[in-house]
PDB file of C-alpha atoms in Angstrom:
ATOM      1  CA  UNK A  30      87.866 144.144 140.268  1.00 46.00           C
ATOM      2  CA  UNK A  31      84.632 143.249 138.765  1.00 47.00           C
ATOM      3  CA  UNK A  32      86.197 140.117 137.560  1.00 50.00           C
ATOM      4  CA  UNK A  33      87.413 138.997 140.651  1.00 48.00           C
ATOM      5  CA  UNK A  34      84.814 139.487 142.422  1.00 48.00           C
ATOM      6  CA  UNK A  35      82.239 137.692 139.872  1.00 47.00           C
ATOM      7  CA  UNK A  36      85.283 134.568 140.447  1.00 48.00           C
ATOM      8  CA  UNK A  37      84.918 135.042 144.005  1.00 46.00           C
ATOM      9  CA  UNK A  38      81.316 134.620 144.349  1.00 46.00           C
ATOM     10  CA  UNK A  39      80.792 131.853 141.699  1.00 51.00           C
ATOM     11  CA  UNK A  40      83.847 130.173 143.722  1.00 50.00           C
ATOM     12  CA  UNK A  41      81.316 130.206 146.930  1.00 53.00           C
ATOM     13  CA  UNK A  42      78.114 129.021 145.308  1.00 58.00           C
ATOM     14  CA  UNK A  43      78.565 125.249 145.274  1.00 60.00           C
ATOM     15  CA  UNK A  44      79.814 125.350 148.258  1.00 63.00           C
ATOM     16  CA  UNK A  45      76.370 127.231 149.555  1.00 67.00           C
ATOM     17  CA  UNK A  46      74.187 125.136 147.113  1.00 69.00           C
ATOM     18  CA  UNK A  47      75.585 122.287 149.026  1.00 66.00           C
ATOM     19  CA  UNK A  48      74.860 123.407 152.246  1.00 70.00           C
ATOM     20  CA  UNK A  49      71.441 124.398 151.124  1.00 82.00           C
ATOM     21  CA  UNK A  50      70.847 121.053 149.118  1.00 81.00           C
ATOM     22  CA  UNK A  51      71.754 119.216 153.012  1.00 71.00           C
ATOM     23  CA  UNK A  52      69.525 121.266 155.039  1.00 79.00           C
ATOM     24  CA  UNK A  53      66.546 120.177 152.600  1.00 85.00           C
ATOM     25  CA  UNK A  54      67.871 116.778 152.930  1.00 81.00           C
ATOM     26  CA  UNK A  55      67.754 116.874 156.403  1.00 79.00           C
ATOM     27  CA  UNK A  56      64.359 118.486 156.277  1.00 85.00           C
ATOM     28  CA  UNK A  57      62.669 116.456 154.067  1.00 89.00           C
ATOM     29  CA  UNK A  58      64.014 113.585 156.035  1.00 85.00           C
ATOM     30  CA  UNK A  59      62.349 114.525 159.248  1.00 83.00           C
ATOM     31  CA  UNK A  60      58.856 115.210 157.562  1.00 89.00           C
ATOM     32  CA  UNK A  61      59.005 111.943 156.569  1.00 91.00           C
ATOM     33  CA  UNK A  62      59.689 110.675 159.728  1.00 87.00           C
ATOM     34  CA  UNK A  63      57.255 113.019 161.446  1.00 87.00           C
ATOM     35  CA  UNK A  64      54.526 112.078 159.571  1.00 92.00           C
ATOM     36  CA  UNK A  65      55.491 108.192 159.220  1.00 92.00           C
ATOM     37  CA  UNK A  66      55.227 108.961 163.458  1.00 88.00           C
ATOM     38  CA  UNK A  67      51.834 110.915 163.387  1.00 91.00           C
ATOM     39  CA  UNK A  68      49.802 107.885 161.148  1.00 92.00           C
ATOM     40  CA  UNK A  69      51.120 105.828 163.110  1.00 90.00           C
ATOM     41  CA  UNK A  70      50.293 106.849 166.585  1.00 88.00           C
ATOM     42  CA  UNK A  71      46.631 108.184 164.966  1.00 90.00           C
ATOM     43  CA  UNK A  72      46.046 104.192 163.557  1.00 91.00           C
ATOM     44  CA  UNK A  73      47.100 102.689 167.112  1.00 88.00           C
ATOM     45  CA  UNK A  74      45.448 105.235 169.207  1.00 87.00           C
ATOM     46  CA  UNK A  75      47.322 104.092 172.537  1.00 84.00           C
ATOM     47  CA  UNK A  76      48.869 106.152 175.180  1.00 81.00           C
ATOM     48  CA  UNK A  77      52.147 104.266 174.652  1.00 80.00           C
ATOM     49  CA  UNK A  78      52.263 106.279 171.222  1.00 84.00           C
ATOM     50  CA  UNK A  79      51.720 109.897 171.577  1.00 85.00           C
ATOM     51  CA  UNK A  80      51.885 112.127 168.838  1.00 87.00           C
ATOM     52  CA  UNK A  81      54.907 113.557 168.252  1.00 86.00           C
ATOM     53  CA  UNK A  82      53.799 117.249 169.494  1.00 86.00           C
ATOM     54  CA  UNK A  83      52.375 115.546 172.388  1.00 86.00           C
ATOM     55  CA  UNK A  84      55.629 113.802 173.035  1.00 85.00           C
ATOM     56  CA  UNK A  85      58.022 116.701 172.774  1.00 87.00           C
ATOM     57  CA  UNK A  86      56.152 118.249 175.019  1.00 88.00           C
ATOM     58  CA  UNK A  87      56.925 115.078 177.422  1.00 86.00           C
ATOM     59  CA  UNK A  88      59.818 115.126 176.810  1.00 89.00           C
ATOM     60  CA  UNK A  89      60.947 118.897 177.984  1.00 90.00           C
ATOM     61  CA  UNK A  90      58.326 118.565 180.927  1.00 89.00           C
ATOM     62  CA  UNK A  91      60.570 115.318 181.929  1.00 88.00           C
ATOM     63  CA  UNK A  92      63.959 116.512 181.258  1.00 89.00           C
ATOM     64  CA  UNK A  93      64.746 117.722 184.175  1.00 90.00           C
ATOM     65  CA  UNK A  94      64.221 114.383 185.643  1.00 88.00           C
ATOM     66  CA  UNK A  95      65.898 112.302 183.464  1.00 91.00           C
ATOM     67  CA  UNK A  96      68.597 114.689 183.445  1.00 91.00           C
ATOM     68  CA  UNK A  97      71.132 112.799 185.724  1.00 93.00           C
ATOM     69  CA  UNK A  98      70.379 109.039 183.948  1.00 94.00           C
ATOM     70  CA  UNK A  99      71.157 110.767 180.895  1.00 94.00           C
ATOM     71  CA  UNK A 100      74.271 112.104 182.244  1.00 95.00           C
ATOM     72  CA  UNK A 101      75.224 108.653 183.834  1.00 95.00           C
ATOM     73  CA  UNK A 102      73.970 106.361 180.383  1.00 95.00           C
ATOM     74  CA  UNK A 103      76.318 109.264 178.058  1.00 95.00           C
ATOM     75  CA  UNK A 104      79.168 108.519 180.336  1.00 95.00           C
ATOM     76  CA  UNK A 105      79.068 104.649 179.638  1.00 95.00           C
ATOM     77  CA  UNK A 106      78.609 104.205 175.993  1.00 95.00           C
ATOM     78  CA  UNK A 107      81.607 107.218 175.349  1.00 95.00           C
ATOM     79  CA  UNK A 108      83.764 105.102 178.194  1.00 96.00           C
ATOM     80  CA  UNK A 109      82.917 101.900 176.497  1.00 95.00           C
ATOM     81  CA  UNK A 110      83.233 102.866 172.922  1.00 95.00           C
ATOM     82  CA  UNK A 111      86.650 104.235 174.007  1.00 96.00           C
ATOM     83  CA  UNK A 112      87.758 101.461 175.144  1.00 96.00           C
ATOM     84  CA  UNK A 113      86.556  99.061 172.427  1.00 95.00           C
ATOM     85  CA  UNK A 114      87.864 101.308 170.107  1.00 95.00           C
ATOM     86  CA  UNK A 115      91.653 101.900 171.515  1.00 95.00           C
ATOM     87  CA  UNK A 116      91.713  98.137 171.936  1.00 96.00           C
ATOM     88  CA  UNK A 117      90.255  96.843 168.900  1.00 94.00           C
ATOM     89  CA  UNK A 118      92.346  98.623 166.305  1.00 94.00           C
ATOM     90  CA  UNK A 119      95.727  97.774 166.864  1.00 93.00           C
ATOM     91  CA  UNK A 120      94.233  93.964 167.472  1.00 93.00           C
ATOM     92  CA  UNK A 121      92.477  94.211 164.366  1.00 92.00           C
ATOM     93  CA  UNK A 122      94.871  95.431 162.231  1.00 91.00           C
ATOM     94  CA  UNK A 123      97.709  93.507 163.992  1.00 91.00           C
ATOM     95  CA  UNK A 124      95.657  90.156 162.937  1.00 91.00           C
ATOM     96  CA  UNK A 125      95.142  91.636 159.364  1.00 88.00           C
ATOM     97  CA  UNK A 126      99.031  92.419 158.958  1.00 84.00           C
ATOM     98  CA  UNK A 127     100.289  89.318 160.589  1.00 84.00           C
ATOM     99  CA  UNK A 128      99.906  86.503 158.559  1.00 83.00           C
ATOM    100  CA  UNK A 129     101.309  83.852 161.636  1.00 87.00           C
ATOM    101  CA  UNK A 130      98.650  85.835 164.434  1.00 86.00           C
ATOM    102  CA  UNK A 131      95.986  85.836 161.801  1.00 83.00           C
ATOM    103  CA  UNK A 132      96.257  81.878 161.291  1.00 85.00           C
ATOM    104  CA  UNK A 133      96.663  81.170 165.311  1.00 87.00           C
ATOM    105  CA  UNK A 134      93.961  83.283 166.412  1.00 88.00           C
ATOM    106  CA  UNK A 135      91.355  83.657 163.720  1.00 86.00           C
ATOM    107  CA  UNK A 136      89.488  80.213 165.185  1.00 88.00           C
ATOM    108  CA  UNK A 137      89.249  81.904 167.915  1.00 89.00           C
ATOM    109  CA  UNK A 138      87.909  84.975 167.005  1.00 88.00           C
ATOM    110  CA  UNK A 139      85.012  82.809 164.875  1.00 87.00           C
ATOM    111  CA  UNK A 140      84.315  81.320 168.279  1.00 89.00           C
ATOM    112  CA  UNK A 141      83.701  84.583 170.473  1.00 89.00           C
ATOM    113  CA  UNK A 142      82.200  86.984 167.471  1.00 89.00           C
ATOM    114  CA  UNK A 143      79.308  85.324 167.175  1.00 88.00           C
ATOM    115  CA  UNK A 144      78.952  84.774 171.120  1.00 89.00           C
ATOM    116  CA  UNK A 145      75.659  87.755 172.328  1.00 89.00           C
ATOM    117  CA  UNK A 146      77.580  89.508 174.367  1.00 90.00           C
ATOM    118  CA  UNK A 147      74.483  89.835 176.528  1.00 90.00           C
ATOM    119  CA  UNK A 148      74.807  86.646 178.006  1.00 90.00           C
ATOM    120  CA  UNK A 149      77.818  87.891 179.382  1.00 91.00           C
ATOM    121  CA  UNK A 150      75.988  89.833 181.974  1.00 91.00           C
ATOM    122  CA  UNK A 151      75.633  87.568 184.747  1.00 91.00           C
ATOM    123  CA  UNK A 152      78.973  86.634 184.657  1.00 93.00           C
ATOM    124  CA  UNK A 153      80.511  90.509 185.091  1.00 92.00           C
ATOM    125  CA  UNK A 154      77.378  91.235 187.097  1.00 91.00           C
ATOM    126  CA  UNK A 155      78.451  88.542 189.882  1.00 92.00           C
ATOM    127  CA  UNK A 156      82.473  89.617 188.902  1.00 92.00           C
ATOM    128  CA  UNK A 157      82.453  93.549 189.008  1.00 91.00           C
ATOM    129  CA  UNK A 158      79.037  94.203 190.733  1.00 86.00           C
ATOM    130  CA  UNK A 159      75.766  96.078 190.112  1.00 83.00           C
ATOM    131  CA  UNK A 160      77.581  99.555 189.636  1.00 86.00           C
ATOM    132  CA  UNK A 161      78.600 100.986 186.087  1.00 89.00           C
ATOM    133  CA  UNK A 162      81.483  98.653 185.484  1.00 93.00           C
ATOM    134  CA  UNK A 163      80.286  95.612 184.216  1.00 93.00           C
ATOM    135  CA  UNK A 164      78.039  97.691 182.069  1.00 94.00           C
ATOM    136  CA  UNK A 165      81.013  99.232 180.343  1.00 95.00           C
ATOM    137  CA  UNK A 166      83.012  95.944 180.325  1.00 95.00           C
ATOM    138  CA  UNK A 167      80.070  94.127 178.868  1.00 95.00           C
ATOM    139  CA  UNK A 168      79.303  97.353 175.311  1.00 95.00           C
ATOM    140  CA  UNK A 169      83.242  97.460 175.490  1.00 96.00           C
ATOM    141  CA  UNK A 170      83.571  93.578 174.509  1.00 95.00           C
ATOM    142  CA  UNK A 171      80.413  94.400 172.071  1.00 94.00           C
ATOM    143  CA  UNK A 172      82.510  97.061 170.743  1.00 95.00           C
ATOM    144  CA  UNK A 173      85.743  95.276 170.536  1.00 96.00           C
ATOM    145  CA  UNK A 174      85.090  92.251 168.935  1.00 94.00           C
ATOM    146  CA  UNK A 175      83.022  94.373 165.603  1.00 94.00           C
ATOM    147  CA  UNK A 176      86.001  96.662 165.441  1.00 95.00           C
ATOM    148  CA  UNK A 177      88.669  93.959 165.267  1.00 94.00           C
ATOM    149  CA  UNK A 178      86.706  91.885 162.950  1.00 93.00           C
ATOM    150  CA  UNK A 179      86.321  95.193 160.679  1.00 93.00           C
ATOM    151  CA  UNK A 180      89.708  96.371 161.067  1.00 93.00           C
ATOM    152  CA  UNK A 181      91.380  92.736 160.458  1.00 92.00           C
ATOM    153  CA  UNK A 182      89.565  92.440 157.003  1.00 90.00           C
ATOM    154  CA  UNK A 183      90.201  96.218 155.971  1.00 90.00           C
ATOM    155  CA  UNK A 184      94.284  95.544 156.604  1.00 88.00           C
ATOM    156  CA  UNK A 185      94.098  92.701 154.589  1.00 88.00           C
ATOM    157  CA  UNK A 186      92.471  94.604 151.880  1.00 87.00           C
ATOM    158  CA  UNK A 187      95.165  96.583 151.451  1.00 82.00           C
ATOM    159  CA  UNK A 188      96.904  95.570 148.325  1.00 82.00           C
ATOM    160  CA  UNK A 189     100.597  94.384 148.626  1.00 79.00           C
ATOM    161  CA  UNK A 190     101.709  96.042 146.090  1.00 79.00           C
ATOM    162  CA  UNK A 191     100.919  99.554 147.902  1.00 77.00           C
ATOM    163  CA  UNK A 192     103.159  98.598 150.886  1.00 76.00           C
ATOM    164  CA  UNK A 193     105.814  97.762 148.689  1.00 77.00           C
ATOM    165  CA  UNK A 194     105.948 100.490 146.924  1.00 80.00           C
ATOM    166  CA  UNK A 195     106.387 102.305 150.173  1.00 75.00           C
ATOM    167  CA  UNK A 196     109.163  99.834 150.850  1.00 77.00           C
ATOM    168  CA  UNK A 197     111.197 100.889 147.380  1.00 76.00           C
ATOM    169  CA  UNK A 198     111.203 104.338 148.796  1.00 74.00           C
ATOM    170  CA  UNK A 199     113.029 103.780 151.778  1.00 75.00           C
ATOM    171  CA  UNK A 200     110.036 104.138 153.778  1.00 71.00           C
ATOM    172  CA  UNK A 201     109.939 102.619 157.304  1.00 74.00           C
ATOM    173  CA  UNK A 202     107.609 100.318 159.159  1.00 76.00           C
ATOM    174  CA  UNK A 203     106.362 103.469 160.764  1.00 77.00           C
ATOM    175  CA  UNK A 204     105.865 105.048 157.319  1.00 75.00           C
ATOM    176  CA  UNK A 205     104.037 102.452 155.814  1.00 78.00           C
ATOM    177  CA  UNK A 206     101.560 102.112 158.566  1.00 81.00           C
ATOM    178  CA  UNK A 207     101.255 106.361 158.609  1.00 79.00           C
ATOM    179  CA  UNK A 208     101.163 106.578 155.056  1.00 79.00           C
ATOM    180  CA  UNK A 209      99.347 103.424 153.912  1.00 82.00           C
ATOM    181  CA  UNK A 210      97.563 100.920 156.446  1.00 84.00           C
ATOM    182  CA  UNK A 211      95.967 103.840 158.624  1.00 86.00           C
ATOM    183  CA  UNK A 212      94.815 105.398 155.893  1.00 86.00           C
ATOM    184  CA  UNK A 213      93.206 103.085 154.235  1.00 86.00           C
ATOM    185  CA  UNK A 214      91.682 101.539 157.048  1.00 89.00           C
ATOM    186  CA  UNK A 215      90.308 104.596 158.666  1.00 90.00           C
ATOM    187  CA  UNK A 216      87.161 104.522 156.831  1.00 90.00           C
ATOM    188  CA  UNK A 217      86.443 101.223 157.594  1.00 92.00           C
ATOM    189  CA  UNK A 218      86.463 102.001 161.485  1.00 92.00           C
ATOM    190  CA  UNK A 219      84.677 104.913 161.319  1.00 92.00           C
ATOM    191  CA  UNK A 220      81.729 103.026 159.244  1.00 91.00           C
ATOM    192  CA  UNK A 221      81.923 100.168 162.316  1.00 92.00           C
ATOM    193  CA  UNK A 222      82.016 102.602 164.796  1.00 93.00           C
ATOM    194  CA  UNK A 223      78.561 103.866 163.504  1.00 91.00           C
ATOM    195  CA  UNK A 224      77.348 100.438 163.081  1.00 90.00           C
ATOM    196  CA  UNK A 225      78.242  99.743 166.789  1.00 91.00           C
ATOM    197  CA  UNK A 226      77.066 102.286 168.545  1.00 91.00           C
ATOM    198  CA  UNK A 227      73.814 101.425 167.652  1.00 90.00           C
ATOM    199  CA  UNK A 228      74.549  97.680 168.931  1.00 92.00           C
ATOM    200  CA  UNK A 229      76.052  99.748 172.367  1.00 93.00           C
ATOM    201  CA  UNK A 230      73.212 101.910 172.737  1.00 94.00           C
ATOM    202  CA  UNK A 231      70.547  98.346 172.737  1.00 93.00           C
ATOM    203  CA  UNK A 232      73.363  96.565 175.273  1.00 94.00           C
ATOM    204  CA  UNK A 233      73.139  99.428 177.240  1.00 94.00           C
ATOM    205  CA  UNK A 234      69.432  99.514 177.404  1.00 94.00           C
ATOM    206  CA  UNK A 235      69.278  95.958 178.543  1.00 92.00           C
ATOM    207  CA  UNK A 236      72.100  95.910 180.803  1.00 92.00           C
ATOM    208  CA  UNK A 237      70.315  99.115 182.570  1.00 93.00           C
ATOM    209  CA  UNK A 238      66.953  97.333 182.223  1.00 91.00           C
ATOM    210  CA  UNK A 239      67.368  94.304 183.591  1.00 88.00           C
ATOM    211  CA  UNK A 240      70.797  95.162 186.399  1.00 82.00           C
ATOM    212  CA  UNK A 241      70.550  98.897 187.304  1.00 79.00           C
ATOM    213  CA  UNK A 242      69.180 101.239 189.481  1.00 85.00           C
ATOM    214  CA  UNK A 243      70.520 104.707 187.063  1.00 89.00           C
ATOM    215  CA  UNK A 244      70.714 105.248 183.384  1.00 92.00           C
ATOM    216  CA  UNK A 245      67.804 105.949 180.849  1.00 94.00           C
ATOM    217  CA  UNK A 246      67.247 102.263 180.747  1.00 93.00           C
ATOM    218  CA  UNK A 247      66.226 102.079 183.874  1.00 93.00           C
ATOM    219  CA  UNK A 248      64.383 105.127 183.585  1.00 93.00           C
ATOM    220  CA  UNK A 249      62.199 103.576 180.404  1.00 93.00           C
ATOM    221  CA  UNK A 250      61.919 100.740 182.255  1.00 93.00           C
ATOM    222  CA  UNK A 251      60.608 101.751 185.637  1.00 92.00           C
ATOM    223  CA  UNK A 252      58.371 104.289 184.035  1.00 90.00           C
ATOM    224  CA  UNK A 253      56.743 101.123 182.215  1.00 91.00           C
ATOM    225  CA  UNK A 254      56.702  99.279 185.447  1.00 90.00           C
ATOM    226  CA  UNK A 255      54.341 102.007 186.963  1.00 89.00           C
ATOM    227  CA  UNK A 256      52.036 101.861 183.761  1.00 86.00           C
ATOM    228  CA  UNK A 257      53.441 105.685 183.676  1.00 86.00           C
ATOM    229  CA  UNK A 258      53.458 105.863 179.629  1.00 84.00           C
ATOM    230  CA  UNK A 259      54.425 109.599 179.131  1.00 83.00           C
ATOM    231  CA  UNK A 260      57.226 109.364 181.216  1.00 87.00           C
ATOM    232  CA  UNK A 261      58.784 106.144 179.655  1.00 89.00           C
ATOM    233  CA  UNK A 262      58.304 108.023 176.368  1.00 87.00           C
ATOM    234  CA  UNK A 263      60.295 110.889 176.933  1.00 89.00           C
ATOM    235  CA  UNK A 264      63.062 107.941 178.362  1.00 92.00           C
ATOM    236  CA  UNK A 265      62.777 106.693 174.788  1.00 91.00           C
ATOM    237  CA  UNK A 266      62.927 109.661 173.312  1.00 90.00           C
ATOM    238  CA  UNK A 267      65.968 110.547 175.114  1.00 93.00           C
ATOM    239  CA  UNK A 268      67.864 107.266 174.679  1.00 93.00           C
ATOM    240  CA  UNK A 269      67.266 107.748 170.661  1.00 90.00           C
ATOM    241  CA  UNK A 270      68.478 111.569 171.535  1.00 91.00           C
ATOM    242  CA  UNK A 271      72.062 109.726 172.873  1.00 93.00           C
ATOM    243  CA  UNK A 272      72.417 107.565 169.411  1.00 91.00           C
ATOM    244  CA  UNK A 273      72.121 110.900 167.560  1.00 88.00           C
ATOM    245  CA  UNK A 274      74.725 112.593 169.248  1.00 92.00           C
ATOM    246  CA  UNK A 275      76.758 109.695 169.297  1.00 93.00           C
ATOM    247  CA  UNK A 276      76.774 109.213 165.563  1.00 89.00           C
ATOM    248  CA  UNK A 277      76.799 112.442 164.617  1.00 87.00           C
ATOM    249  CA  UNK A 278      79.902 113.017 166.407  1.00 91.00           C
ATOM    250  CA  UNK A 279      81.004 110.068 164.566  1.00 91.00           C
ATOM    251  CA  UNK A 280      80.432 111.100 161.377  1.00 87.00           C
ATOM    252  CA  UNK A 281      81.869 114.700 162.216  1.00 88.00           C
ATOM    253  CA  UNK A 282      85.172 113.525 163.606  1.00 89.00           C
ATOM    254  CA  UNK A 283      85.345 111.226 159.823  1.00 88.00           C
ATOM    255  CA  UNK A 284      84.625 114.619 157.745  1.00 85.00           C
ATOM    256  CA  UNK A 285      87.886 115.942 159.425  1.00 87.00           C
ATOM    257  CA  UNK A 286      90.378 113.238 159.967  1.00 84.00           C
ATOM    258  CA  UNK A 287      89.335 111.167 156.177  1.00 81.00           C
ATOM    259  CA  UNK A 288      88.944 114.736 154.037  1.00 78.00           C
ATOM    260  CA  UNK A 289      91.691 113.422 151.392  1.00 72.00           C
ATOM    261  CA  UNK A 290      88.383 111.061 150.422  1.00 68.00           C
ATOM    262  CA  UNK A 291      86.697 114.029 149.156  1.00 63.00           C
TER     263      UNK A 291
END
């Protein structure tokens, strides 16, 4: 019993020296930033850049305010990234697996990638209005067009000698997309999906800055309008608060559906 038990509990210990060895990660991490934070505001001495125990404290006293444009800026980067997302993947990988779609519209994909979405805005504002919908149409075209591109390379990664093996089997289409092209490309949109909802988050801000009356962008933006500094700080602070649950939930829902990479 002694024996088992000693296996039992030397079984556990990586697995709680690696949960101890993040949590000083993550600590260590946010000293750093904390104190890159406090020089910094201390060397400017400006209102614009509180400290940051001055600035949580802004932050709670504003909460309740900002409470509903936080609600209302959540809803349209998870609506838009959704929608990128659904639509980009099977596009992507469809022009990564199809060697006749890849050649007919590649040119065209090199002419809209590089296009800033944000001078789309106009167009969907005078289209769909001053509501939430061109908003989402305009970070769900952001979105789209970095997941295809990522997707499209990632299925052409795959080597051809993995599908065929597949093939030899007596696998199916199905089977080889299941087994072998989702797979493999899963990481790939999950890393692009990070990188974009950083790209979402600054569309957002501007298409809720400049064409909005809700949202955190507005909020940050009519705060700085009335030369109220604390306020539009505890906007900022709350618009970096949405990245961080957006990519954490990223990089949570990649630990469970991609565990065969560990």
């Amino acid at each position: 019993m002694a024996r088992i038990g000693s296996r039992s509990s030397n079984s556990r210990s990586p697995r709680t020296s690696g949960a101890l060895w993040h949590v000083l990660c993550i600590a260590v991490s946010v000293a750093f930033v904390v104190a890159g934070w406090w020089l910094s505001a201390l060397a400017l001495n400006t209102p614009a850049l509180p400290t940051p125990d001055v600035a949580l404290g802004l932050f709670v006293q504003f909460a309740p305010t900002m409470g509903p444009d936080f609600a209302i800026s959540f809803g349209r980067i998870a609506v838009s990234l959704l929608i990128g997302t659904v639509l980009g993947v099977p596009a992507g990988l469809w022009l990564g697996q199809s060697s006749r779609a890849g050649q007919l519209l590649t040119p065209a994909l090199y002419i809209l990638y590089p296009l800033p979405k944000i001078v789309l805005l106009p167009i969907l504002l005078v289209l769909l209005g001053l509501g939430s919908e061109p908003k989402i149409a305009l970070i769900s075209l952001t979105v789209f067009f970095q997941v295809v591109v990522v997707m499209r390379d990632a299925a052409k990664n795959i080597p051809e000698q993995t599908i065929l093996s597949v093939r030899s089997l007596g696998g199916s289409r199905w089977d080889e997309w299941r087994h072998v092209i989702l797979p493999a490309t899963l990481p790939d949109l999950f890393t692009t999906l990070r990188v974009s909802s950083a790209i979402a988050i600054a569309v957002l801000f501007f298409a809720e800055a400049i064409a909005g009356s809700t949202g955190i962008g507005y909020f940050i933006m009519n705060s700085w309008a009335m030369v109220n500094y604390p306020r539009m700080f505890a906007g900022i602070i709350a618009l970096a608060l949405l990245g961080v649950i957006v990519y954490e939930a990223f990089d949570l829902a990649e630990r469970r559906l991609t565990r065969w990479k560990r």
